[in-house]
Amino acid sequence: MSEFAAPMPVLARYAVMVDVGYIYAAAGELLFGASARRDYRVDAVGLIQAVTKHADELFRGELLRVYWYDAARDRVPTIDQRVVAQMAWVKLRLGNLNARGQQKGVDANIRADMEALARHRAITDAVLIAGDEDMVPAVEAAQAYGVRVHLWGVEPPYGTNQAERLVWESDTVDVLDSAFVRPYFARNPAAEQARPEVQATVPSPAQLFGERHPVSRPTGPIPRSPHLSQTGPMPRLGPDRRHVEEAGEHVAHKWILTRGADNIRDLLPGPILPPVIDKELLVEAEKELGQSLRPYQEAREWLRDAFWARVHREFGIGVGKSRG
């Protein structure tokens, strides 16, 4: 009687599908107690590489690609998103970011891609990093085509940050703990400095209403404080120069990663930046700082000078200051 050898394990072909809004917000909450992106910076390239390596350790097979689902205003990618889009084996998928900072179309992109990959038998397994219950139909559809769905989540500081039904429907569940995500997240120093100011200047409802005592109304004219301007509102507190310069260098670093030496001619002859790049620098810096620089001409000059300083160190190009 002949003996049959045990079958060899089937090699997997898998895709990693990342809801960027979820992983950023969950990691920010875990590490800093903050979910707004302006409160921290993310090394997206390092994070993608870490996620890819973790998947490679768990699956015996071939990575199809990483799908990176994010959002941008009018679907125009930011500098960070352009860096991600140029990575090998990574597909950037953008939804729209509305005026209130809400992502639109991201969940639909994930569902469409997962179902299409499963229907065309392009994958045997899908790693899904997400938390929204809206992902359940996509999971069920992929499983109906024979795909195994592995749900990964970020360790919650308390409770849960993933829908219970999504956890139930997935084939396996894994957790990325604080030690995994911490190397790729750093608190934004500008947001850190701004936080105490907001707490000091914006009283809580309890402060406003909890200790209110009745007072008698004055019958005469109310005297004007000598410390208040007689001609207009109080002057604005300008941005911190060090934080502005840090933002300028950071944006320059990302520009270099995105465009590289081949496009340095776009900046020349200097020191005046081309209008398109100057606007991009201002918008990206304001996002990092969490405040507008447009009322502060001197701060915009600091920003441009810091941008040029970083470019000069990288390419050895001598340029002057942005001020005439």
mmCIF file of C-alpha atoms in Angstrom:
data_model
loop_
_atom_site.group_PDB
_atom_site.id
_atom_site.type_symbol
_atom_site.label_atom_id
_atom_site.label_comp_id
_atom_site.label_asym_id
_atom_site.label_seq_id
_atom_site.Cartn_x
_atom_site.Cartn_y
_atom_site.Cartn_z
ATOM 1 C CA MET A 1 0.000 0.000 0.000
ATOM 2 C CA SER A 2 1.547 3.294 -1.061
ATOM 3 C CA GLU A 3 2.027 6.158 1.358
ATOM 4 C CA PHE A 4 1.094 9.744 0.572
ATOM 5 C CA ALA A 5 3.299 12.587 1.772
ATOM 6 C CA ALA A 6 1.666 15.469 3.629
ATOM 7 C CA PRO A 7 0.919 18.378 1.256
ATOM 8 C CA MET A 8 3.273 21.321 1.277
ATOM 9 C CA PRO A 9 1.891 24.484 2.897
ATOM 10 C CA VAL A 10 0.295 26.748 0.325
ATOM 11 C CA LEU A 11 2.219 29.976 -0.283
ATOM 12 C CA ALA A 12 0.180 33.090 0.458
ATOM 13 C CA ARG A 13 -0.115 36.091 -1.794
ATOM 14 C CA TYR A 14 -1.219 38.940 0.381
ATOM 15 C CA ALA A 15 -1.948 42.663 0.366
ATOM 16 C CA VAL A 16 -1.658 45.084 3.277
ATOM 17 C CA MET A 17 -4.467 47.654 3.357
ATOM 18 C CA VAL A 18 -3.979 50.576 5.761
ATOM 19 C CA ASP A 19 -6.606 53.110 6.794
ATOM 20 C CA VAL A 20 -4.161 55.948 7.504
ATOM 21 C CA GLY A 21 -6.732 58.041 9.368
ATOM 22 C CA TYR A 22 -7.275 55.153 11.788
ATOM 23 C CA ILE A 23 -3.650 54.195 12.426
ATOM 24 C CA TYR A 24 -2.520 57.822 12.848
ATOM 25 C CA ALA A 25 -5.368 58.768 15.190
ATOM 26 C CA ALA A 26 -5.091 55.567 17.239
ATOM 27 C CA ALA A 27 -1.309 55.855 17.620
ATOM 28 C CA GLY A 28 -1.553 59.571 18.459
ATOM 29 C CA GLU A 29 -4.118 58.807 21.143
ATOM 30 C CA LEU A 30 -2.011 55.965 22.543
ATOM 31 C CA LEU A 31 1.302 57.840 22.608
ATOM 32 C CA PHE A 32 0.290 61.455 23.227
ATOM 33 C CA GLY A 33 -3.375 61.492 24.167
ATOM 34 C CA ALA A 34 -4.062 63.454 20.962
ATOM 35 C CA SER A 35 -5.701 62.391 17.703
ATOM 36 C CA ALA A 36 -5.270 65.574 15.591
ATOM 37 C CA ARG A 37 -2.445 65.218 13.070
ATOM 38 C CA ARG A 38 -1.143 68.710 13.770
ATOM 39 C CA ASP A 39 -0.165 67.499 17.263
ATOM 40 C CA TYR A 40 2.475 65.062 16.022
ATOM 41 C CA ARG A 41 4.727 64.178 13.111
ATOM 42 C CA VAL A 42 4.805 60.776 11.456
ATOM 43 C CA ASP A 43 7.631 58.981 9.657
ATOM 44 C CA ALA A 44 5.262 57.374 7.154
ATOM 45 C CA VAL A 45 8.052 55.680 5.209
ATOM 46 C CA GLY A 46 9.452 54.030 8.333
ATOM 47 C CA LEU A 47 5.990 53.016 9.489
ATOM 48 C CA ILE A 48 5.176 51.370 6.147
ATOM 49 C CA GLN A 49 8.472 49.512 6.208
ATOM 50 C CA ALA A 50 7.797 48.271 9.740
ATOM 51 C CA VAL A 51 4.288 47.092 8.846
ATOM 52 C CA THR A 52 5.618 45.328 5.739
ATOM 53 C CA LYS A 53 8.333 43.586 7.753
ATOM 54 C CA HIS A 54 5.815 42.469 10.378
ATOM 55 C CA ALA A 55 3.588 40.973 7.674
ATOM 56 C CA ASP A 56 6.581 39.210 6.119
ATOM 57 C CA GLU A 57 7.310 37.591 9.479
ATOM 58 C CA LEU A 58 3.749 36.274 9.780
ATOM 59 C CA PHE A 59 3.018 35.090 6.246
ATOM 60 C CA ARG A 60 4.851 32.525 4.170
ATOM 61 C CA GLY A 61 4.492 33.922 0.693
ATOM 62 C CA GLU A 62 4.591 37.005 -1.492
ATOM 63 C CA LEU A 63 3.495 40.584 -0.828
ATOM 64 C CA LEU A 64 1.402 41.935 -3.682
ATOM 65 C CA ARG A 65 1.595 45.536 -2.433
ATOM 66 C CA VAL A 66 0.722 47.898 0.406
ATOM 67 C CA TYR A 67 -2.382 50.035 -0.130
ATOM 68 C CA TRP A 68 -2.123 53.339 1.761
ATOM 69 C CA TYR A 69 -5.559 54.950 2.113
ATOM 70 C CA ASP A 70 -5.461 58.618 3.087
ATOM 71 C CA ALA A 71 -7.296 61.855 2.279
ATOM 72 C CA ALA A 72 -6.292 65.282 0.975
ATOM 73 C CA ARG A 73 -8.066 68.536 0.228
ATOM 74 C CA ASP A 74 -9.489 68.234 -3.319
ATOM 75 C CA ARG A 75 -7.475 64.986 -3.558
ATOM 76 C CA VAL A 76 -4.275 67.004 -4.137
ATOM 77 C CA PRO A 77 -1.500 65.047 -2.366
ATOM 78 C CA THR A 78 0.663 66.675 0.283
ATOM 79 C CA ILE A 79 4.443 66.403 0.279
ATOM 80 C CA ASP A 80 4.286 63.479 2.748
ATOM 81 C CA GLN A 81 1.782 61.692 0.526
ATOM 82 C CA ARG A 82 3.949 62.218 -2.542
ATOM 83 C CA VAL A 83 6.859 60.593 -0.713
ATOM 84 C CA VAL A 84 4.670 57.582 0.080
ATOM 85 C CA ALA A 85 3.414 57.364 -3.510
ATOM 86 C CA GLN A 86 6.977 56.983 -4.798
ATOM 87 C CA MET A 87 7.756 53.994 -2.558
ATOM 88 C CA ALA A 88 8.151 50.614 -4.234
ATOM 89 C CA TRP A 89 5.235 48.204 -3.761
ATOM 90 C CA VAL A 90 3.066 50.944 -2.254
ATOM 91 C CA LYS A 91 -0.147 52.256 -3.804
ATOM 92 C CA LEU A 92 -1.432 55.602 -2.521
ATOM 93 C CA ARG A 93 -5.228 55.881 -2.590
ATOM 94 C CA LEU A 94 -6.658 59.317 -1.782
ATOM 95 C CA GLY A 95 -10.116 60.263 -0.632
ATOM 96 C CA ASN A 96 -11.261 63.840 -0.195
ATOM 97 C CA LEU A 97 -10.739 65.973 2.916
ATOM 98 C CA ASN A 98 -13.622 68.378 3.411
ATOM 99 C CA ALA A 99 -13.543 71.829 5.022
ATOM 100 C CA ARG A 100 -14.212 70.330 8.469
ATOM 101 C CA GLY A 101 -11.264 67.945 8.210
ATOM 102 C CA GLN A 102 -13.461 64.877 7.630
ATOM 103 C CA GLN A 103 -12.348 62.111 5.275
ATOM 104 C CA LYS A 104 -14.735 61.226 2.467
ATOM 105 C CA GLY A 105 -14.401 58.242 0.139
ATOM 106 C CA VAL A 106 -11.626 56.432 2.032
ATOM 107 C CA ASP A 107 -13.823 53.564 3.273
ATOM 108 C CA ALA A 108 -15.304 53.152 -0.199
ATOM 109 C CA ASN A 109 -11.817 52.871 -1.725
ATOM 110 C CA ILE A 110 -10.850 50.140 0.742
ATOM 111 C CA ARG A 111 -14.039 48.172 0.131
ATOM 112 C CA ALA A 112 -13.713 48.419 -3.665
ATOM 113 C CA ASP A 113 -10.060 47.315 -3.707
ATOM 114 C CA MET A 114 -10.508 44.436 -1.268
ATOM 115 C CA GLU A 115 -13.479 43.025 -3.133
ATOM 116 C CA ALA A 116 -11.812 43.435 -6.551
ATOM 117 C CA LEU A 117 -8.603 41.720 -5.434
ATOM 118 C CA ALA A 118 -10.591 38.844 -3.959
ATOM 119 C CA ARG A 119 -12.906 38.495 -6.967
ATOM 120 C CA HIS A 120 -9.983 38.329 -9.399
ATOM 121 C CA ARG A 121 -8.096 35.905 -7.115
ATOM 122 C CA ALA A 122 -5.159 38.313 -6.953
ATOM 123 C CA ILE A 123 -4.604 37.517 -3.268
ATOM 124 C CA THR A 124 -5.157 34.681 -0.810
ATOM 125 C CA ASP A 125 -4.870 36.864 2.306
ATOM 126 C CA ALA A 126 -5.534 40.509 3.188
ATOM 127 C CA VAL A 127 -4.102 42.383 6.145
ATOM 128 C CA LEU A 128 -6.527 45.158 7.106
ATOM 129 C CA ILE A 129 -5.432 47.923 9.483
ATOM 130 C CA ALA A 130 -8.677 49.707 10.267
ATOM 131 C CA GLY A 131 -11.315 50.071 12.950
ATOM 132 C CA ASP A 132 -14.553 51.211 11.311
ATOM 133 C CA GLU A 133 -17.575 48.915 11.197
ATOM 134 C CA ASP A 134 -18.115 50.098 7.604
ATOM 135 C CA MET A 135 -15.325 47.656 6.690
ATOM 136 C CA VAL A 136 -17.464 44.620 7.599
ATOM 137 C CA PRO A 137 -19.143 44.263 4.152
ATOM 138 C CA ALA A 138 -15.716 44.326 2.483
ATOM 139 C CA VAL A 139 -14.448 41.620 4.830
ATOM 140 C CA GLU A 140 -17.497 39.449 4.186
ATOM 141 C CA ALA A 141 -17.228 39.912 0.409
ATOM 142 C CA ALA A 142 -13.538 38.997 0.370
ATOM 143 C CA GLN A 143 -14.157 35.928 2.501
ATOM 144 C CA ALA A 144 -16.936 34.831 0.137
ATOM 145 C CA TYR A 145 -14.263 34.618 -2.589
ATOM 146 C CA GLY A 146 -12.009 32.537 -0.330
ATOM 147 C CA VAL A 147 -9.694 35.270 0.965
ATOM 148 C CA ARG A 148 -8.579 35.196 4.585
ATOM 149 C CA VAL A 149 -8.789 38.602 6.280
ATOM 150 C CA HIS A 150 -6.368 39.437 9.097
ATOM 151 C CA LEU A 151 -7.343 42.479 11.151
ATOM 152 C CA TRP A 152 -4.608 44.524 12.788
ATOM 153 C CA GLY A 153 -5.263 47.319 15.236
ATOM 154 C CA VAL A 154 -3.299 49.756 17.355
ATOM 155 C CA GLU A 155 -3.251 49.053 21.073
ATOM 156 C CA PRO A 156 -5.932 51.239 22.675
ATOM 157 C CA PRO A 157 -5.002 53.213 25.818
ATOM 158 C CA TYR A 158 -8.312 52.027 27.269
ATOM 159 C CA GLY A 159 -11.427 50.285 26.021
ATOM 160 C CA THR A 160 -11.324 49.507 22.301
ATOM 161 C CA ASN A 161 -10.698 51.477 19.127
ATOM 162 C CA GLN A 162 -12.132 48.925 16.677
ATOM 163 C CA ALA A 163 -15.726 47.991 16.002
ATOM 164 C CA GLU A 164 -16.677 44.775 17.765
ATOM 165 C CA ARG A 165 -18.366 43.300 14.703
ATOM 166 C CA LEU A 166 -15.286 43.986 12.560
ATOM 167 C CA VAL A 167 -13.221 42.004 15.066
ATOM 168 C CA TRP A 168 -15.770 39.163 15.001
ATOM 169 C CA GLU A 169 -15.846 38.861 11.215
ATOM 170 C CA SER A 170 -12.067 38.841 10.686
ATOM 171 C CA ASP A 171 -10.219 35.531 10.485
ATOM 172 C CA THR A 172 -7.376 36.587 12.794
ATOM 173 C CA VAL A 173 -6.713 39.648 14.933
ATOM 174 C CA ASP A 174 -3.352 41.187 15.823
ATOM 175 C CA VAL A 175 -2.413 44.246 17.888
ATOM 176 C CA LEU A 176 0.386 46.720 17.184
ATOM 177 C CA ASP A 177 1.522 47.875 20.617
ATOM 178 C CA SER A 178 3.087 51.164 21.691
ATOM 179 C CA ALA A 179 6.620 49.819 21.244
ATOM 180 C CA PHE A 180 5.818 49.062 17.600
ATOM 181 C CA VAL A 181 4.452 52.485 16.631
ATOM 182 C CA ARG A 182 6.480 54.766 18.941
ATOM 183 C CA PRO A 183 9.636 55.019 16.747
ATOM 184 C CA TYR A 184 7.596 56.558 13.909
ATOM 185 C CA PHE A 185 5.653 59.203 15.838
ATOM 186 C CA ALA A 186 7.032 62.380 17.418
ATOM 187 C CA ARG A 187 5.154 65.140 19.164
ATOM 188 C CA ASN A 188 4.985 68.392 17.223
ATOM 189 C CA PRO A 189 6.849 70.961 19.371
ATOM 190 C CA ALA A 190 4.737 73.820 18.024
ATOM 191 C CA ALA A 191 1.517 72.090 19.063
ATOM 192 C CA GLU A 192 3.016 71.264 22.451
ATOM 193 C CA GLN A 193 3.856 74.912 23.107
ATOM 194 C CA ALA A 194 0.467 76.090 21.897
ATOM 195 C CA ARG A 195 -1.503 73.764 24.158
ATOM 196 C CA PRO A 196 -0.878 75.568 27.504
ATOM 197 C CA GLU A 197 -1.721 78.902 25.851
ATOM 198 C CA VAL A 198 -5.090 77.576 24.691
ATOM 199 C CA GLN A 199 -5.828 76.186 28.142
ATOM 200 C CA ALA A 200 -4.946 79.484 29.749
ATOM 201 C CA THR A 201 -6.903 81.695 27.388
ATOM 202 C CA VAL A 202 -10.024 79.570 26.853
ATOM 203 C CA PRO A 203 -11.843 79.021 30.174
ATOM 204 C CA SER A 204 -13.851 75.872 30.729
ATOM 205 C CA PRO A 205 -17.640 75.980 31.144
ATOM 206 C CA ALA A 206 -17.128 75.367 34.862
ATOM 207 C CA GLN A 207 -14.858 78.386 35.103
ATOM 208 C CA LEU A 208 -17.338 80.484 33.196
ATOM 209 C CA PHE A 209 -20.520 79.451 34.971
ATOM 210 C CA GLY A 210 -19.612 77.395 38.044
ATOM 211 C CA GLU A 211 -18.550 80.208 40.326
ATOM 212 C CA ARG A 212 -20.624 83.092 39.024
ATOM 213 C CA HIS A 213 -21.929 85.413 41.715
ATOM 214 C CA PRO A 214 -24.574 88.088 41.268
ATOM 215 C CA VAL A 215 -23.177 91.575 41.007
ATOM 216 C CA SER A 216 -24.880 94.936 41.038
ATOM 217 C CA ARG A 217 -25.002 96.706 37.682
ATOM 218 C CA PRO A 218 -23.235 100.067 37.543
ATOM 219 C CA THR A 219 -25.532 102.995 36.896
ATOM 220 C CA GLY A 220 -22.918 105.242 35.302
ATOM 221 C CA PRO A 221 -20.660 104.777 32.264
ATOM 222 C CA ILE A 222 -18.278 101.812 32.392
ATOM 223 C CA PRO A 223 -14.662 103.031 32.667
ATOM 224 C CA ARG A 224 -12.319 101.791 29.944
ATOM 225 C CA SER A 225 -9.192 100.012 31.071
ATOM 226 C CA PRO A 226 -6.018 101.941 30.200
ATOM 227 C CA HIS A 227 -4.461 98.635 29.086
ATOM 228 C CA LEU A 228 -6.954 98.173 26.220
ATOM 229 C CA SER A 229 -6.353 99.740 22.837
ATOM 230 C CA GLN A 230 -8.584 102.690 22.074
ATOM 231 C CA THR A 231 -8.338 102.178 18.331
ATOM 232 C CA GLY A 232 -8.796 98.470 17.651
ATOM 233 C CA PRO A 233 -8.414 94.866 18.849
ATOM 234 C CA MET A 234 -5.496 93.613 20.906
ATOM 235 C CA PRO A 235 -2.396 92.746 18.857
ATOM 236 C CA ARG A 236 -1.900 89.095 17.873
ATOM 237 C CA LEU A 237 0.812 87.007 19.457
ATOM 238 C CA GLY A 238 3.266 86.181 16.679
ATOM 239 C CA PRO A 239 4.713 82.730 15.994
ATOM 240 C CA ASP A 240 7.885 81.483 17.662
ATOM 241 C CA ARG A 241 10.913 81.905 15.405
ATOM 242 C CA ARG A 242 12.547 78.604 16.339
ATOM 243 C CA HIS A 243 9.392 76.638 15.539
ATOM 244 C CA VAL A 244 8.951 78.475 12.239
ATOM 245 C CA GLU A 245 12.533 77.671 11.238
ATOM 246 C CA GLU A 246 12.082 74.023 12.245
ATOM 247 C CA ALA A 247 9.006 73.848 10.048
ATOM 248 C CA GLY A 248 10.885 75.433 7.128
ATOM 249 C CA GLU A 249 13.722 72.917 7.381
ATOM 250 C CA HIS A 250 11.270 70.027 7.733
ATOM 251 C CA VAL A 251 9.365 71.055 4.605
ATOM 252 C CA ALA A 252 12.661 71.471 2.732
ATOM 253 C CA HIS A 253 13.734 67.989 3.815
ATOM 254 C CA LYS A 254 10.491 66.530 2.478
ATOM 255 C CA TRP A 255 10.869 68.535 -0.755
ATOM 256 C CA ILE A 256 14.344 67.083 -1.244
ATOM 257 C CA LEU A 257 13.062 63.544 -0.643
ATOM 258 C CA THR A 258 10.225 64.109 -3.092
ATOM 259 C CA ARG A 259 11.960 66.022 -5.878
ATOM 260 C CA GLY A 260 15.652 65.234 -5.339
ATOM 261 C CA ALA A 261 18.740 66.644 -7.039
ATOM 262 C CA ASP A 262 17.226 66.266 -10.506
ATOM 263 C CA ASN A 263 14.751 69.047 -9.769
ATOM 264 C CA ILE A 264 16.969 71.474 -7.867
ATOM 265 C CA ARG A 265 16.982 73.684 -10.952
ATOM 266 C CA ASP A 266 13.316 74.468 -10.137
ATOM 267 C CA LEU A 267 14.612 76.570 -7.235
ATOM 268 C CA LEU A 268 17.349 78.462 -9.027
ATOM 269 C CA PRO A 269 18.685 81.068 -9.220
ATOM 270 C CA GLY A 270 17.347 82.019 -5.768
ATOM 271 C CA PRO A 271 16.994 83.416 -3.205
ATOM 272 C CA ILE A 272 13.368 84.035 -4.267
ATOM 273 C CA LEU A 273 11.378 80.817 -4.441
ATOM 274 C CA PRO A 274 9.163 80.145 -7.469
ATOM 275 C CA PRO A 275 5.569 81.140 -6.580
ATOM 276 C CA VAL A 276 4.216 77.567 -6.692
ATOM 277 C CA ILE A 277 6.900 76.231 -4.350
ATOM 278 C CA ASP A 278 6.668 79.292 -2.089
ATOM 279 C CA LYS A 279 2.932 78.708 -1.672
ATOM 280 C CA GLU A 280 3.482 75.009 -1.018
ATOM 281 C CA LEU A 281 6.086 75.866 1.626
ATOM 282 C CA LEU A 282 3.692 78.246 3.374
ATOM 283 C CA VAL A 283 0.737 75.835 3.336
ATOM 284 C CA GLU A 284 2.758 72.864 4.604
ATOM 285 C CA ALA A 285 4.438 74.928 7.337
ATOM 286 C CA GLU A 286 1.095 76.307 8.540
ATOM 287 C CA LYS A 287 -0.215 72.752 8.825
ATOM 288 C CA GLU A 288 2.748 71.769 10.993
ATOM 289 C CA LEU A 289 2.580 74.879 13.149
ATOM 290 C CA GLY A 290 -1.189 74.809 13.513
ATOM 291 C CA GLN A 291 -1.468 78.543 12.831
ATOM 292 C CA SER A 292 -1.454 80.980 9.944
ATOM 293 C CA LEU A 293 1.751 82.835 9.061
ATOM 294 C CA ARG A 294 0.086 85.132 6.544
ATOM 295 C CA PRO A 295 -0.301 88.113 8.903
ATOM 296 C CA TYR A 296 3.415 87.921 9.838
ATOM 297 C CA GLN A 297 5.773 89.012 7.065
ATOM 298 C CA GLU A 298 8.876 88.507 9.198
ATOM 299 C CA ALA A 299 7.832 84.939 10.076
ATOM 300 C CA ARG A 300 7.403 84.122 6.385
ATOM 301 C CA GLU A 301 10.958 85.377 5.810
ATOM 302 C CA TRP A 302 12.233 83.129 8.618
ATOM 303 C CA LEU A 303 10.428 80.243 6.944
ATOM 304 C CA ARG A 304 11.979 80.858 3.528
ATOM 305 C CA ASP A 305 15.463 81.382 4.989
ATOM 306 C CA ALA A 306 15.217 78.059 6.875
ATOM 307 C CA PHE A 307 14.073 76.315 3.697
ATOM 308 C CA TRP A 308 17.067 77.700 1.791
ATOM 309 C CA ALA A 309 19.447 76.816 4.626
ATOM 310 C CA ARG A 310 18.407 73.163 4.422
ATOM 311 C CA VAL A 311 18.723 73.135 0.620
ATOM 312 C CA HIS A 312 22.142 74.799 0.870
ATOM 313 C CA ARG A 313 23.427 72.126 3.277
ATOM 314 C CA GLU A 314 22.126 69.351 1.035
ATOM 315 C CA PHE A 315 23.407 70.611 -2.320
ATOM 316 C CA GLY A 316 26.104 73.127 -1.402
ATOM 317 C CA ILE A 317 24.375 75.973 -3.208
ATOM 318 C CA GLY A 318 25.215 79.458 -2.010
ATOM 319 C CA VAL A 319 22.152 81.709 -1.793
ATOM 320 C CA GLY A 320 21.318 84.923 -0.043
ATOM 321 C CA LYS A 321 18.544 85.733 2.355
ATOM 322 C CA SER A 322 14.948 86.030 1.281
ATOM 323 C CA ARG A 323 14.877 89.654 2.387
ATOM 324 C CA GLY A 324 15.978 92.211 -0.140
#
